[in-house]
Coordinates of C-alpha atoms in Angstrom, one line a residue:
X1 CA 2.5 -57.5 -2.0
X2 CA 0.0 -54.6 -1.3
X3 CA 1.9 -53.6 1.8
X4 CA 5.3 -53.6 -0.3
X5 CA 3.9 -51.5 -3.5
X6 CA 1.9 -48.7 -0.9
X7 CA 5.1 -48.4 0.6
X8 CA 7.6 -48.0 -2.4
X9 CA 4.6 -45.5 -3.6
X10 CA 5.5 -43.4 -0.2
X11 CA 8.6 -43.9 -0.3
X12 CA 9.0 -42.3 -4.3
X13 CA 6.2 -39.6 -3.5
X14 CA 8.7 -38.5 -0.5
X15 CA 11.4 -38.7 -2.6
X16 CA 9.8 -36.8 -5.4
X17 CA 8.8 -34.0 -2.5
X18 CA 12.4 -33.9 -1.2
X19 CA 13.6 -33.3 -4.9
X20 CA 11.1 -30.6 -5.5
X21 CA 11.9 -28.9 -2.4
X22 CA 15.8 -29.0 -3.0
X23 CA 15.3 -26.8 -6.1
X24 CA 13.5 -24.0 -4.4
X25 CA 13.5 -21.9 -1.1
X26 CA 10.3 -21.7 0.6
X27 CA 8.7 -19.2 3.5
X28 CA 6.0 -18.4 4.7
X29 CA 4.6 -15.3 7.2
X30 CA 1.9 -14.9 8.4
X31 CA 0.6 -10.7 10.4
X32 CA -2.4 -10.7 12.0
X33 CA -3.4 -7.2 13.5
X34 CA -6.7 -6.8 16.3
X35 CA -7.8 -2.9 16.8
X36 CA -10.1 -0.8 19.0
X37 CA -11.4 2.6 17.4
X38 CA -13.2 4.9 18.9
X39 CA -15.0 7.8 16.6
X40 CA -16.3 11.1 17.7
X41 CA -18.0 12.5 14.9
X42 CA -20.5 15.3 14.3
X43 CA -22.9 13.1 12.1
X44 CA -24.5 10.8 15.1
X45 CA -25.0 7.7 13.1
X46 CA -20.5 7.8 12.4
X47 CA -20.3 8.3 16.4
X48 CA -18.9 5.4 18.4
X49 CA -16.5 2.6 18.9
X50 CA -15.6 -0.6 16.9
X51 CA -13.3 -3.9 16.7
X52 CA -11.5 -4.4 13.7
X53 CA -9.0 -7.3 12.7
X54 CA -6.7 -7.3 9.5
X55 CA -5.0 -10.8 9.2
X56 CA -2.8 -12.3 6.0
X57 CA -0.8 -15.4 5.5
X58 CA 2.3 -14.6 2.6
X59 CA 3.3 -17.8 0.8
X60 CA 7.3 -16.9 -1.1
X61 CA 9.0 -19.7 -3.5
X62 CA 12.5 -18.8 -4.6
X63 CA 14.6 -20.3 -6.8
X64 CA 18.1 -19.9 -9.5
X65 CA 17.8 -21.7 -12.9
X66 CA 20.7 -23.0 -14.7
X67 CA 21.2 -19.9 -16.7
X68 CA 21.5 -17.6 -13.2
X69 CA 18.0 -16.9 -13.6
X70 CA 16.2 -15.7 -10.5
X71 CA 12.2 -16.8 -10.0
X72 CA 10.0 -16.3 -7.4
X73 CA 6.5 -17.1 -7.2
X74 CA 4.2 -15.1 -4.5
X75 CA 1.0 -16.1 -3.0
X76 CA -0.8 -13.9 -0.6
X77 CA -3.6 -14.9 1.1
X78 CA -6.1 -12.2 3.0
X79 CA -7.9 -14.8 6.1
X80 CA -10.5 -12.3 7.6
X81 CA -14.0 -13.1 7.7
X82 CA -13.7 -17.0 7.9
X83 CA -12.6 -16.7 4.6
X84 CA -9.4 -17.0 2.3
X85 CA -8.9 -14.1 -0.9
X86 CA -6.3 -14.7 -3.2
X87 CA -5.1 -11.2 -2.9
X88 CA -1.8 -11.4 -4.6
X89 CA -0.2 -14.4 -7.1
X90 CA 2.5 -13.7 -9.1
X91 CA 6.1 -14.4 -10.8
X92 CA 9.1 -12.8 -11.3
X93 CA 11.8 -12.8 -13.5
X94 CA 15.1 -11.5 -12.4
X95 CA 18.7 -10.5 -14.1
X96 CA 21.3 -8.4 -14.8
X97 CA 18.4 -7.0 -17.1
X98 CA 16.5 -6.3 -13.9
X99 CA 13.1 -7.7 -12.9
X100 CA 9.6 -8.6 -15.0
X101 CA 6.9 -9.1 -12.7
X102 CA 3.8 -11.2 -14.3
X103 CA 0.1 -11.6 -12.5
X104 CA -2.0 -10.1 -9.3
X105 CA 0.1 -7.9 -7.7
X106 CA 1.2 -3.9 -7.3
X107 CA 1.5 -1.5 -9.9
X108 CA 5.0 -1.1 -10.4
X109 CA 4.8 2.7 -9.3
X110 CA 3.9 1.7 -6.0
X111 CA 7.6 0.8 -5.1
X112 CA 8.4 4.1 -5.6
X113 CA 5.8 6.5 -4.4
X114 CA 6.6 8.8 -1.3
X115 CA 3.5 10.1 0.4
X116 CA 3.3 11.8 4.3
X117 CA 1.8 8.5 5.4
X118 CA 5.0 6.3 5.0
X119 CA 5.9 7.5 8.4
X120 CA 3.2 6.2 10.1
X121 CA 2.4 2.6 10.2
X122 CA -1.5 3.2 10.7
X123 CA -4.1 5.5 8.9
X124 CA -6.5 5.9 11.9
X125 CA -8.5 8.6 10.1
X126 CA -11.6 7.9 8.7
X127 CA -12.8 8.6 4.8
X128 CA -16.4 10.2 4.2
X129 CA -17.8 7.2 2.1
X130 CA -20.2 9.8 0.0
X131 CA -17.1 12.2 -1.2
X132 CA -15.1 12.4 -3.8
X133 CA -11.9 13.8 -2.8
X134 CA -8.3 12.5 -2.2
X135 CA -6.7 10.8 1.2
X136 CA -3.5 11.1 1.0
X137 CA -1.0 12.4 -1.5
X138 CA -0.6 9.1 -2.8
X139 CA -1.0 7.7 -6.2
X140 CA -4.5 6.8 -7.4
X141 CA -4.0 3.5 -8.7
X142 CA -6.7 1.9 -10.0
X143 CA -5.7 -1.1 -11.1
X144 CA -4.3 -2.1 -7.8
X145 CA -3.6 -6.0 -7.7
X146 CA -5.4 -6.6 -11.1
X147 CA -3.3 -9.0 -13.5
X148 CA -1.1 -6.7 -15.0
X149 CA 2.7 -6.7 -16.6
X150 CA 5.7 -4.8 -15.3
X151 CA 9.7 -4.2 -15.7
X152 CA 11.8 -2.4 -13.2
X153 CA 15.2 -1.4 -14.5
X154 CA 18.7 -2.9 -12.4
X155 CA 19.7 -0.1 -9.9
X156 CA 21.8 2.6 -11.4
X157 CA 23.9 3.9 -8.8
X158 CA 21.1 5.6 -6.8
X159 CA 18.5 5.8 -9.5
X160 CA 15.6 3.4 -10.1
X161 CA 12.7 2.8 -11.9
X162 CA 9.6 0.8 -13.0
X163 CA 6.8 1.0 -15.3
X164 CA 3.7 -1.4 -15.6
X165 CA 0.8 -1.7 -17.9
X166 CA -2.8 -3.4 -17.2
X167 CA -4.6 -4.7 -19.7
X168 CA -8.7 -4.1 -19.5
X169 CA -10.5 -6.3 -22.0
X170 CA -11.8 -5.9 -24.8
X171 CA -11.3 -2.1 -26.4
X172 CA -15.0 -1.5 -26.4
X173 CA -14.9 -1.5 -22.4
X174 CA -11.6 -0.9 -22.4
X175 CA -10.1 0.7 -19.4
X176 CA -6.2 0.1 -19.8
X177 CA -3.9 1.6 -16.6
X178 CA -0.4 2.2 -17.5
X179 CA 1.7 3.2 -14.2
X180 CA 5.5 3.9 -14.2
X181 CA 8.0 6.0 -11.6
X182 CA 11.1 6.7 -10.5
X183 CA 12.8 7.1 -6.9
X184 CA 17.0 8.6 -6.7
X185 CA 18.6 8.7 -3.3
X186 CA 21.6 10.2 -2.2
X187 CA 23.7 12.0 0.5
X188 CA 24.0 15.5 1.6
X189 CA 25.3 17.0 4.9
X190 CA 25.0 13.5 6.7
X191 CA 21.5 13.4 5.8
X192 CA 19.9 10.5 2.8
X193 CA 17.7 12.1 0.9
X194 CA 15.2 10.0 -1.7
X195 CA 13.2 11.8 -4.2
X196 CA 10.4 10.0 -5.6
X197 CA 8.2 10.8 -8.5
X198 CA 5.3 8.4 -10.2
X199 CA 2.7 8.7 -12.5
X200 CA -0.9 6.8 -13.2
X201 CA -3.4 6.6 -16.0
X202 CA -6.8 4.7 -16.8
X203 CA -8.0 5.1 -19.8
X204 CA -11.9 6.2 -19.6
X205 CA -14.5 7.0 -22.6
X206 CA -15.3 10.5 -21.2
X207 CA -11.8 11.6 -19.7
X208 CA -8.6 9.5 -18.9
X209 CA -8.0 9.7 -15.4
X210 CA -4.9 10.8 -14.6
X211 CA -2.7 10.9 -11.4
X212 CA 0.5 11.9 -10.5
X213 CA 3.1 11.6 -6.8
X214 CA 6.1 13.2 -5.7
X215 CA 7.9 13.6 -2.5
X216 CA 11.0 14.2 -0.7
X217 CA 12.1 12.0 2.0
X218 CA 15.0 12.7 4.4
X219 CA 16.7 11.0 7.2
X220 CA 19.0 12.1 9.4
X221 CA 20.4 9.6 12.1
X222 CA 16.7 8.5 14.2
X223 CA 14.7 11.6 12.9
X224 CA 12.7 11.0 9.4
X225 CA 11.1 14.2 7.5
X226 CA 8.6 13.8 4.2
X227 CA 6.9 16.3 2.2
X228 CA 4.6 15.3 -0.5
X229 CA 2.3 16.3 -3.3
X230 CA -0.3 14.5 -5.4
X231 CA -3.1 15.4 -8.1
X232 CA -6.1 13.7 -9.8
X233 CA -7.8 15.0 -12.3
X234 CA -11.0 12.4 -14.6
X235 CA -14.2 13.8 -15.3
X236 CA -15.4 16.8 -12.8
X237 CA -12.8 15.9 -10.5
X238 CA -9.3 18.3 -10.4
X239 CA -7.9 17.0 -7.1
X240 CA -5.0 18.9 -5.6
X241 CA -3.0 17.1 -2.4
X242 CA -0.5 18.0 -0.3
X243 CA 1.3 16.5 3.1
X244 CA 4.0 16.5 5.3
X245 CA 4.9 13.7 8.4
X246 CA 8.0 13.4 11.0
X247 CA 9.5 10.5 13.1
X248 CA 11.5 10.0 15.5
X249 CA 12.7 6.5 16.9
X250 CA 13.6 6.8 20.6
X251 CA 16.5 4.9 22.3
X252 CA 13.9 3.0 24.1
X253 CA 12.5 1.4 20.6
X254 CA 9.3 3.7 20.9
X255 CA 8.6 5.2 17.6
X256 CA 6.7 8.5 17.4
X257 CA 5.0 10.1 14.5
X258 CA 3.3 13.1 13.5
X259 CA 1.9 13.7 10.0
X260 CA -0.4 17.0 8.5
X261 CA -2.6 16.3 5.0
X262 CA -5.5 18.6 2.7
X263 CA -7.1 17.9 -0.3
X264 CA -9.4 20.1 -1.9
X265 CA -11.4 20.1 -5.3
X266 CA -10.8 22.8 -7.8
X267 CA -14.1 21.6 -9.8
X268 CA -16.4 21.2 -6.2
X269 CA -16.2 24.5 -5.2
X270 CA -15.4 24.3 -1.5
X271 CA -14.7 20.7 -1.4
X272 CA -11.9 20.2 0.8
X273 CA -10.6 17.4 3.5
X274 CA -8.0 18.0 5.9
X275 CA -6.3 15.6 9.0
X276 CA -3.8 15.8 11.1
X277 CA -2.6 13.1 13.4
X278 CA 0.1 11.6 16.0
X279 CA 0.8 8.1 16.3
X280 CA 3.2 5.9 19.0
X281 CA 4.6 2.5 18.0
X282 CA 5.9 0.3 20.7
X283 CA 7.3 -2.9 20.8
X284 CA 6.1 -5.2 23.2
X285 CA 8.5 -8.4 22.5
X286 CA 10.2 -9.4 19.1
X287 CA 7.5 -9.4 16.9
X288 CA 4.5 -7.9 19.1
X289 CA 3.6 -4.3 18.2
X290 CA 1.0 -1.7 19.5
X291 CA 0.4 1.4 18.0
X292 CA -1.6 4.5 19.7
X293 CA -3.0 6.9 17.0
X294 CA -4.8 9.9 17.4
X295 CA -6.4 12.0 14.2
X296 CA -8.4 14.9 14.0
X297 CA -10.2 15.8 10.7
X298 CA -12.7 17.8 8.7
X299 CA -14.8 17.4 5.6
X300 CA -16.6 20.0 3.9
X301 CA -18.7 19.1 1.1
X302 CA -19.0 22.3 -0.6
X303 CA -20.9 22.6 -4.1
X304 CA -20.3 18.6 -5.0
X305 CA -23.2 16.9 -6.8
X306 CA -22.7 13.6 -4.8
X307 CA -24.5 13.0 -1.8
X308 CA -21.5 13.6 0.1
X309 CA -22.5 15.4 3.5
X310 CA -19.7 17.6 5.8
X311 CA -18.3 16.0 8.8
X312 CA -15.3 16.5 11.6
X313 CA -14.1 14.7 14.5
X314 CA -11.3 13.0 16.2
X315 CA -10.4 8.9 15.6
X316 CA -8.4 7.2 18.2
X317 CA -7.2 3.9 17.8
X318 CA -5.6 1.2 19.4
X319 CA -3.6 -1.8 17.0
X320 CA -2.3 -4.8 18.4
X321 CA -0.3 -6.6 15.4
X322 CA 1.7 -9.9 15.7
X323 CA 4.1 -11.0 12.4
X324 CA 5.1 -14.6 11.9

């Protein structure tokens, strides 16, 4: 009788399983990337050469309710350091209303920013941990995979657009970010061209801090051109970037990229970072990738109050990175 009862028990648990699964789509990918940098720096104690590893497992349910609903639900997983961060959870709600995202993911303006480094698959050079000055022309975002709410409008023709809000705690420490942007493509002369503008804000007791994106992107048959600026401005900071990057995919499947960035403080007198870099992507079998880059930069601390201390040198790296 035991024998008969654990088996009818497998035997519904399987068929519950094989019910649940019927209603949704499931997949799951997995990157893992291994690197070799090598740093020659004029502060001794940066100089030298280091492994790294990035690694993430991407967990996707999809599925159509009665009403022609779509859901999904997506789990991502960061597995460095022998451990597992939730780094992104969250649901979505789309329609011919367009798409509500709830729960740990992007800011909504991510999906539209255009900044020099979209063109190149790894940022090799290194940040000065003491300074306070911008990276890239890319959106501050400051809320980054915090639980937040956010609605992208249906395509209209080749205009689209997003805008999500982040809600702090309690008003007393209350440090809300509200995100939204906005990206329009279209054709010219044989050429696609995307324009791409977004727009951050934290709220903050002194000063909210503010930041804004916008860039052009154009391609033109394997060759890829973007120009970008960006700005951030909070207390004593009044952050003015600016970038450009090419690429050009060769008929071999090599990749090659060059890309040009500086940022400079208008509050820090002298304060300014610059870089400049060429990277080559090749692909080794389906799913196998290395990537060469080389950057040069330069640091100069200028009048900041921080501890920040000036710095240049040249970054080369080597990335091995396998997708599942």
């Amino acid at each position: 009788m035991r024998k008969l009862l654990l088996g009818t028990t497998a035997l519904a648990a399987a068929a519950t399983l094989s019910t649940n699964a019927a209603l949704a789509d499931v997949s799951i990918s997995g990157a893992h990337e291994w690197s070799y940098n090598s740093r020659s720096s004029n502060q001794t104690a940066l100089d030298g050469t280091t492994f790294g590893q990035d690694a993430s497992v991407t967990i996707k349910f999809t599925n159509k309710t009665d009403s022609g609903l779509d859901l999904g639900y997506t789990l991502a997983l960061d597995t460095d350091n022998d451990s597992l961060v939730n780094a992104e959870s969250s649901l979505t709600i789309s329609g011919g209303f367009g798409k509500i995202e709830l729960g740990n993911n992007d800011a909504a303006a991510d999906a539209y920013i255009i900044d020099e480094m979209d063109l190149i698959a790894e940022e090799a050079a290194p940040t000065q941990a003491s300074a306070t000055i911008g990276y890239s022309s890319s959106l501050a975002l400051a809320d980054a995979d915090q639980n937040k709410v956010s609605y992208h409008l249906p395509a209209m023709g080749g205009l689209t657009a997003g805008i999500s809000f982040t809600d702090a705690g309690e008003e007393a420490t209350s440090a809300d970010t509200t995100t939204y942007g906005a990206k329009y493509t279209m054709s010219a002369g044989g050429a696609a061209l995307t324009l791409g503008y977004t727009q951050a804000s934290t709220e903050n007791a002194t000063q909210d801090k503010d930041s804004d994106n916008m860039g052009l992107k154009v391609v033109s048959g394997d060759i890829s051109l973007i120009v970008s600026q960006g700005t951030k401005e909070e207390s004593d900071e009044d952050i003015q970037n600016q970038g450009a990057s090419i690429s050009y995919k060769m008929p071999n499947g090599m990749v090659l990229g060059a890309y040009t960035f500086k940022s400079e403080d208008d509050l820090d007198g002298g304060e300014e970072y610059s870089k400049s870099g060429a990277e080559v992507q090749y692909t080794i079998a389906s799913g196998l990738t290395a990537y060469i880059n080389v950057d040069d930069y330069e640091y100069t601390a200028g009048t900041t109050s921080s501890s920040a201390t000036s710095d240049s040198g040249t970054n080369t790296k080597l990335t091995i990175k396998a997708t599942f």
